[in-house]
Short mmCIF file of C-alpha atoms and ligand atoms in Angstrom, two decimals:
data_model
loop_
_atom_site.label_atom_id
_atom_site.label_comp_id
_atom_site.label_asym_id
_atom_site.label_seq_id
_atom_site.Cartn_x
_atom_site.Cartn_y
_atom_site.Cartn_z
CA MET A 1 -18.18 -33.79 -88.75
CA GLY A 2 -20.10 -35.03 -85.65
CA SER A 3 -22.93 -32.87 -84.17
CA THR A 4 -22.45 -30.02 -86.72
CA VAL A 5 -24.12 -32.24 -89.55
CA ASP A 6 -27.95 -31.37 -90.13
CA PRO A 7 -29.58 -34.84 -89.94
CA GLY A 8 -31.31 -33.77 -93.15
CA PHE A 9 -28.13 -33.93 -94.94
CA LYS A 10 -27.21 -37.44 -94.02
CA GLY A 11 -26.06 -39.41 -97.10
CA VAL A 12 -26.62 -36.48 -99.43
CA ALA A 13 -24.07 -33.94 -98.27
CA TYR A 14 -21.21 -32.68 -100.22
CA GLN A 15 -17.79 -34.35 -99.38
CA PRO A 16 -16.02 -32.68 -96.43
CA GLN A 17 -13.91 -29.61 -96.86
CA GLU A 18 -10.38 -30.61 -97.01
CA GLU A 19 -7.36 -28.53 -96.12
CA VAL A 20 -6.89 -27.54 -99.91
CA TYR A 21 -10.41 -27.43 -101.15
CA TYR A 22 -10.36 -25.33 -104.42
CA ASN A 23 -8.08 -24.28 -107.29
CA ASP A 24 -6.37 -27.82 -107.48
CA GLY A 25 -7.99 -28.79 -110.63
CA ARG A 26 -11.39 -29.70 -109.43
CA GLU A 27 -13.16 -26.89 -111.22
CA ILE A 28 -11.95 -27.99 -114.61
CA ALA A 29 -12.67 -31.72 -113.57
CA LEU A 30 -16.18 -30.51 -112.76
CA LEU A 31 -16.53 -28.98 -116.32
CA HIS A 32 -15.46 -32.50 -117.60
CA PHE A 33 -17.89 -34.05 -115.48
CA VAL A 34 -20.85 -31.90 -116.45
CA TYR A 35 -20.08 -32.13 -120.15
CA GLY A 36 -19.39 -35.82 -119.95
CA HIS A 37 -22.62 -36.63 -118.11
CA PRO A 38 -24.95 -39.12 -119.32
CA GLN A 39 -27.84 -36.63 -118.83
CA LEU A 40 -25.97 -33.79 -120.63
CA GLU A 41 -29.04 -33.33 -123.26
CA GLU A 42 -31.50 -32.95 -120.30
CA MET A 43 -29.42 -30.01 -118.81
CA ARG A 44 -29.46 -27.91 -121.93
CA GLY A 45 -31.59 -24.79 -121.03
CA ASN A 46 -32.46 -26.37 -117.57
CA PRO A 47 -30.76 -24.63 -114.66
CA GLN A 48 -32.07 -27.04 -112.01
CA ARG A 49 -30.51 -30.06 -113.93
CA VAL A 50 -27.25 -28.13 -114.16
CA LEU A 51 -27.54 -27.31 -110.38
CA ASP A 52 -28.09 -31.16 -109.77
CA ALA A 53 -25.05 -32.07 -111.65
CA ILE A 54 -22.82 -29.64 -109.75
CA ASP A 55 -24.29 -30.96 -106.38
CA GLU A 56 -23.71 -34.56 -107.68
CA PHE A 57 -20.07 -33.69 -108.21
CA GLY A 58 -19.95 -32.19 -104.69
CA LYS A 59 -21.46 -35.25 -103.27
CA THR A 60 -19.58 -37.97 -105.10
CA LYS A 61 -16.39 -36.50 -106.15
CA LYS A 62 -14.99 -33.32 -104.39
CA TYR A 63 -16.06 -30.51 -102.19
CA LEU A 64 -17.04 -27.42 -103.90
CA MET A 65 -17.39 -23.96 -102.05
CA ASN A 66 -20.91 -23.48 -103.48
CA ILE A 67 -23.83 -21.84 -101.56
CA GLY A 68 -25.58 -25.01 -101.99
CA PRO A 69 -29.31 -25.74 -102.21
CA TYR A 70 -30.48 -24.85 -98.52
CA LYS A 71 -29.02 -21.21 -98.36
CA ALA A 72 -29.66 -20.76 -102.03
CA LYS A 73 -33.45 -21.24 -101.42
CA THR A 74 -33.46 -18.17 -98.89
CA VAL A 75 -31.90 -16.11 -101.39
CA ILE A 76 -34.28 -17.26 -104.40
CA ASP A 77 -37.20 -16.38 -102.00
CA LEU A 78 -35.81 -12.98 -101.62
CA ILE A 79 -35.55 -12.59 -105.28
CA THR A 80 -39.01 -13.76 -105.86
CA GLU A 81 -40.06 -11.00 -103.29
CA VAL A 82 -37.60 -8.15 -104.39
CA LYS A 83 -37.93 -8.76 -108.16
CA PRO A 84 -34.53 -7.18 -108.84
CA GLN A 85 -34.03 -5.72 -112.38
CA VAL A 86 -30.21 -6.01 -111.90
CA MET A 87 -28.37 -8.38 -109.32
CA VAL A 88 -24.68 -8.32 -108.80
CA GLU A 89 -22.78 -11.27 -107.14
CA LEU A 90 -19.17 -10.65 -105.83
CA GLY A 91 -17.48 -14.02 -105.92
CA GLY A 92 -18.95 -16.47 -108.76
CA TYR A 93 -16.62 -19.51 -108.32
CA VAL A 94 -18.10 -22.36 -110.66
CA GLY A 95 -21.47 -20.54 -111.21
CA TYR A 96 -23.70 -22.47 -108.82
CA SER A 97 -25.15 -19.22 -107.41
CA ALA A 98 -25.08 -17.43 -110.60
CA ILE A 99 -27.24 -20.29 -112.29
CA ALA A 100 -29.70 -20.43 -109.28
CA PHE A 101 -29.99 -16.81 -108.82
CA ALA A 102 -29.99 -15.70 -112.38
CA ALA A 103 -32.79 -18.16 -113.25
CA ALA A 104 -34.80 -16.69 -110.34
CA VAL A 105 -34.11 -13.13 -111.42
CA GLN A 106 -35.28 -14.06 -114.90
CA ALA A 107 -38.48 -15.78 -113.70
CA ALA A 108 -39.16 -12.58 -111.58
CA GLY A 109 -38.96 -10.34 -114.67
CA GLY A 110 -35.36 -9.04 -114.19
CA LYS A 111 -32.92 -8.19 -116.65
CA GLN A 112 -29.31 -8.74 -115.76
CA TYR A 113 -27.17 -10.81 -113.43
CA TRP A 114 -23.56 -9.71 -113.09
CA SER A 115 -21.13 -12.24 -111.70
CA LEU A 116 -17.59 -10.71 -110.72
CA GLU A 117 -14.89 -13.07 -110.19
CA HIS A 118 -11.11 -12.59 -110.17
CA ASN A 119 -10.13 -16.15 -111.02
CA ALA A 120 -10.11 -16.24 -114.85
CA GLU A 121 -10.20 -20.01 -114.93
CA PHE A 122 -13.37 -20.17 -112.52
CA ALA A 123 -15.12 -17.30 -114.66
CA ALA A 124 -14.62 -19.59 -117.77
CA VAL A 125 -16.39 -22.27 -115.72
CA ILE A 126 -19.25 -20.03 -114.76
CA THR A 127 -19.57 -18.84 -118.34
CA MET A 128 -19.66 -22.49 -119.88
CA LEU A 129 -22.21 -23.70 -117.05
CA ALA A 130 -24.37 -20.71 -117.39
CA ASP A 131 -24.40 -21.07 -121.21
CA LEU A 132 -25.45 -24.76 -120.69
CA ALA A 133 -28.24 -23.65 -118.35
CA GLY A 134 -29.70 -21.54 -121.17
CA LEU A 135 -28.81 -18.20 -119.17
CA ARG A 136 -26.64 -16.55 -121.70
CA ASP A 137 -28.82 -13.65 -122.24
CA ILE A 138 -28.82 -12.52 -118.55
CA VAL A 139 -25.64 -13.65 -116.99
CA ARG A 140 -22.64 -11.46 -117.52
CA VAL A 141 -19.20 -12.59 -116.12
CA VAL A 142 -16.69 -10.12 -115.29
CA VAL A 143 -13.09 -11.23 -114.62
CA GLY A 144 -11.18 -9.22 -112.10
CA ASN A 145 -10.97 -7.95 -108.56
CA SER A 146 -14.49 -7.04 -107.46
CA ALA A 147 -13.60 -3.45 -106.45
CA THR A 148 -11.73 -2.74 -109.63
CA SER A 149 -14.68 -4.25 -111.86
CA LEU A 150 -17.46 -2.38 -110.00
CA LYS A 151 -15.47 0.91 -110.55
CA ARG A 152 -15.02 0.08 -114.20
CA LEU A 153 -18.66 -1.11 -114.74
CA HIS A 154 -20.03 2.13 -113.11
CA GLY A 155 -17.38 4.33 -114.88
CA GLY A 156 -18.47 2.88 -118.36
CA GLY A 157 -22.00 3.34 -117.74
CA ASP A 158 -22.70 -0.58 -117.77
CA LEU A 159 -23.87 -0.74 -114.33
CA LYS A 160 -25.91 2.27 -112.91
CA HIS A 161 -27.84 0.57 -109.94
CA ILE A 162 -27.94 -2.63 -108.07
CA ASP A 163 -31.09 -3.78 -106.78
CA LEU A 164 -29.80 -6.96 -105.23
CA LEU A 165 -26.32 -7.51 -104.18
CA PHE A 166 -25.07 -10.86 -103.26
CA LEU A 167 -21.56 -10.89 -101.17
CA ASP A 168 -19.86 -14.15 -101.42
CA HIS A 169 -16.14 -13.30 -102.10
CA LEU A 170 -13.14 -12.60 -99.77
CA LYS A 171 -14.58 -11.99 -96.39
CA PRO A 172 -12.61 -8.76 -95.58
CA ALA A 173 -13.58 -7.32 -98.84
CA TYR A 174 -17.47 -7.40 -97.97
CA THR A 175 -17.41 -4.17 -95.96
CA PRO A 176 -15.04 -2.01 -98.33
CA ASP A 177 -16.97 -3.15 -101.50
CA LEU A 178 -20.33 -2.27 -99.94
CA LYS A 179 -19.01 1.16 -98.89
CA LEU A 180 -17.59 1.44 -102.44
CA CYS A 181 -21.11 0.73 -103.88
CA GLU A 182 -22.61 3.22 -101.44
CA GLU A 183 -20.03 5.79 -102.52
CA LEU A 184 -20.56 5.33 -106.33
CA GLU A 185 -24.44 5.39 -105.56
CA LEU A 186 -25.11 2.03 -107.01
CA VAL A 187 -27.05 1.08 -103.97
CA GLY A 188 -29.44 3.27 -102.17
CA PRO A 189 -33.02 3.20 -100.78
CA GLY A 190 -34.83 -0.12 -102.04
CA SER A 191 -31.46 -1.90 -102.58
CA VAL A 192 -31.12 -5.19 -100.66
CA TYR A 193 -27.87 -7.15 -99.72
CA ALA A 194 -27.71 -10.93 -99.16
CA ALA A 195 -24.21 -11.56 -97.50
CA ASP A 196 -23.23 -15.35 -97.24
CA ASN A 197 -20.89 -17.19 -94.78
CA VAL A 198 -21.48 -14.83 -91.83
CA VAL A 199 -21.08 -17.60 -89.36
CA LYS A 200 -18.73 -19.90 -91.28
CA PRO A 201 -16.15 -18.45 -91.42
CA GLY A 202 -17.92 -15.56 -90.06
CA ASN A 203 -17.58 -11.70 -90.66
CA PRO A 204 -17.97 -9.51 -87.50
CA PRO A 205 -16.81 -6.07 -89.11
CA TYR A 206 -19.50 -6.54 -91.94
CA LEU A 207 -22.42 -7.45 -89.28
CA GLU A 208 -21.39 -4.48 -87.22
CA TYR A 209 -21.54 -2.21 -90.25
CA VAL A 210 -24.84 -3.02 -91.76
CA ARG A 211 -26.40 -3.37 -88.03
CA ARG A 212 -25.31 0.14 -87.12
CA THR A 213 -27.66 3.09 -86.93
CA VAL A 214 -27.03 6.33 -89.12
CA GLN A 215 -26.11 8.01 -85.86
CA GLU A 216 -23.44 5.31 -85.20
CA LYS A 217 -22.19 5.37 -88.83
CA LYS A 218 -21.78 9.16 -88.77
CA GLU A 219 -19.86 9.19 -85.68
CA ALA A 220 -17.33 6.43 -87.09
CA PHE A 221 -17.39 8.39 -90.41
CA ASN A 222 -16.51 11.65 -88.54
CA SER A 223 -14.13 10.16 -86.05
CA GLY A 224 -11.10 10.26 -88.25
CA ASP A 225 -11.56 6.65 -90.05
CA THR A 226 -9.93 7.85 -93.17
CA ASN A 227 -9.85 4.30 -94.69
CA SER A 228 -11.11 4.36 -98.21
CA PRO A 229 -13.85 3.93 -99.39
CA ARG A 230 -15.55 5.75 -96.77
CA GLY A 231 -19.13 4.87 -97.63
CA ASN A 232 -22.46 6.85 -97.21
CA PRO A 233 -23.29 6.77 -93.50
CA ASN A 234 -26.61 8.33 -94.40
CA LEU A 235 -28.24 5.07 -95.51
CA VAL A 236 -30.57 3.66 -93.33
CA TYR A 237 -30.34 -0.21 -92.92
CA GLU A 238 -32.51 -2.95 -91.61
CA SER A 239 -30.74 -6.14 -91.13
CA ARG A 240 -31.76 -9.65 -90.14
CA PHE A 241 -29.75 -12.95 -89.61
CA VAL A 242 -31.05 -16.04 -91.56
CA GLU A 243 -29.79 -19.46 -90.44
CA GLY A 244 -28.94 -22.13 -92.87
CA TRP A 245 -26.48 -24.94 -93.83
CA GLU A 246 -23.39 -25.17 -95.92
CA PRO A 247 -23.93 -27.88 -98.61
CA SER A 248 -21.37 -29.95 -96.63
CA GLY A 249 -23.94 -29.92 -93.63
CA VAL A 250 -22.13 -27.53 -91.49
CA PRO A 251 -24.28 -24.61 -89.99
CA ASP A 252 -23.78 -21.26 -91.48
CA ALA A 253 -26.12 -18.07 -92.05
CA LEU A 254 -26.91 -15.22 -94.41
CA GLU A 255 -27.25 -11.64 -93.41
CA ILE A 256 -30.14 -9.93 -95.27
CA THR A 257 -30.13 -6.12 -95.20
CA ARG A 258 -32.51 -3.73 -96.84
CA CYS A 259 -31.56 -0.04 -97.41
CA THR A 260 -34.92 1.67 -96.20
CA GLY A 261 -34.09 5.33 -96.66
CA VAL A 262 -31.87 8.14 -96.12
CA GLY A 263 -31.21 9.40 -92.57
CA PRO A 264 -31.48 12.92 -91.40
C1 SAM B 301 -17.32 -18.95 -101.93
S1 SAM B 301 -16.73 -18.73 -103.43
C2 SAM B 301 -18.29 -18.15 -104.33
C3 SAM B 301 -19.22 -19.20 -104.45
C4 SAM B 301 -20.42 -18.89 -105.46
N1 SAM B 301 -20.94 -17.58 -105.13
C5 SAM B 301 -21.58 -19.94 -105.30
O1 SAM B 301 -22.14 -19.96 -104.17
O2 SAM B 301 -21.54 -20.54 -106.13
C6 SAM B 301 -15.75 -17.27 -103.50
C7 SAM B 301 -15.25 -16.69 -104.87
O3 SAM B 301 -14.85 -15.40 -104.57
C8 SAM B 301 -13.60 -15.19 -105.63
N2 SAM B 301 -13.11 -13.98 -105.10
C9 SAM B 301 -12.40 -13.93 -103.98
N3 SAM B 301 -12.03 -12.44 -103.62
C10 SAM B 301 -12.67 -11.89 -104.75
C11 SAM B 301 -12.38 -10.51 -105.22
N4 SAM B 301 -11.92 -9.58 -104.52
N5 SAM B 301 -13.03 -10.07 -106.42
C12 SAM B 301 -13.56 -11.24 -107.10
N6 SAM B 301 -13.80 -12.40 -106.83
C13 SAM B 301 -13.13 -12.79 -105.60
C14 SAM B 301 -13.00 -16.59 -105.45
O4 SAM B 301 -12.04 -16.63 -106.49
C15 SAM B 301 -14.06 -17.58 -105.24
O5 SAM B 301 -14.25 -18.12 -106.65
#
């Protein structure tokens, strides 16, 4: 991994990311690892202990595509500041971010953490590990494609407003899913978004969208771009780039965006 490795990760980084790095049985192997762990009893009701066990698997067994402790700290600090009542994540994988962030949402007085995950097996792992961490009352795992789930939760009245949105699923889905949330009025002034992996692998269309002015968004909106969903170009965004590290020690960053109002 050469010069890309943060020296702070020496000896403690996750295993390197192989060509096939998920959905090869490792997620169920993680579940067996955690539930067969000698410290299982200490994990019950203790989110940090469960996260430590997931990290231990990533370091000693196989790479896992989790946000990891470094970038998670950035989002936890954001949760502490924003104090979201409702937080939604797009892409849950094995529940690392759900456990880290739902615990922070709960500590900040929040009520609900929705984890939207399209792989049913991964969703089952999230449920089992969040349950072990004592987060059963706050974490709701929804199996299915993110856009379909957002529409259904909105239509059924289960989800009315998103205070904090964490985007960590299929990279080309970030912009259309955000636009869908805008159209459904799930987000608006006061909402905050944290988008992962904006360096590795990168997401130029998303960065361009959240960094545009209302004027620029309106021009694009009116220029015949009929791709659906079309979003709400009137939302004013302030966006910043926060550097961090993948748990494997590779540099990456989060884009933190705040909706500060509605433009003229
Ligand atoms: C990078 S992993 C998420 C990691 C997790 N947020 C964490 O840090 O612990 C991406 C996840 O998004 C899921 N995914 C990808 N596209 C999706 C979609 N359109 N809807 C729901 N889940 C999706 C994948 O199955 C995978 O589990």
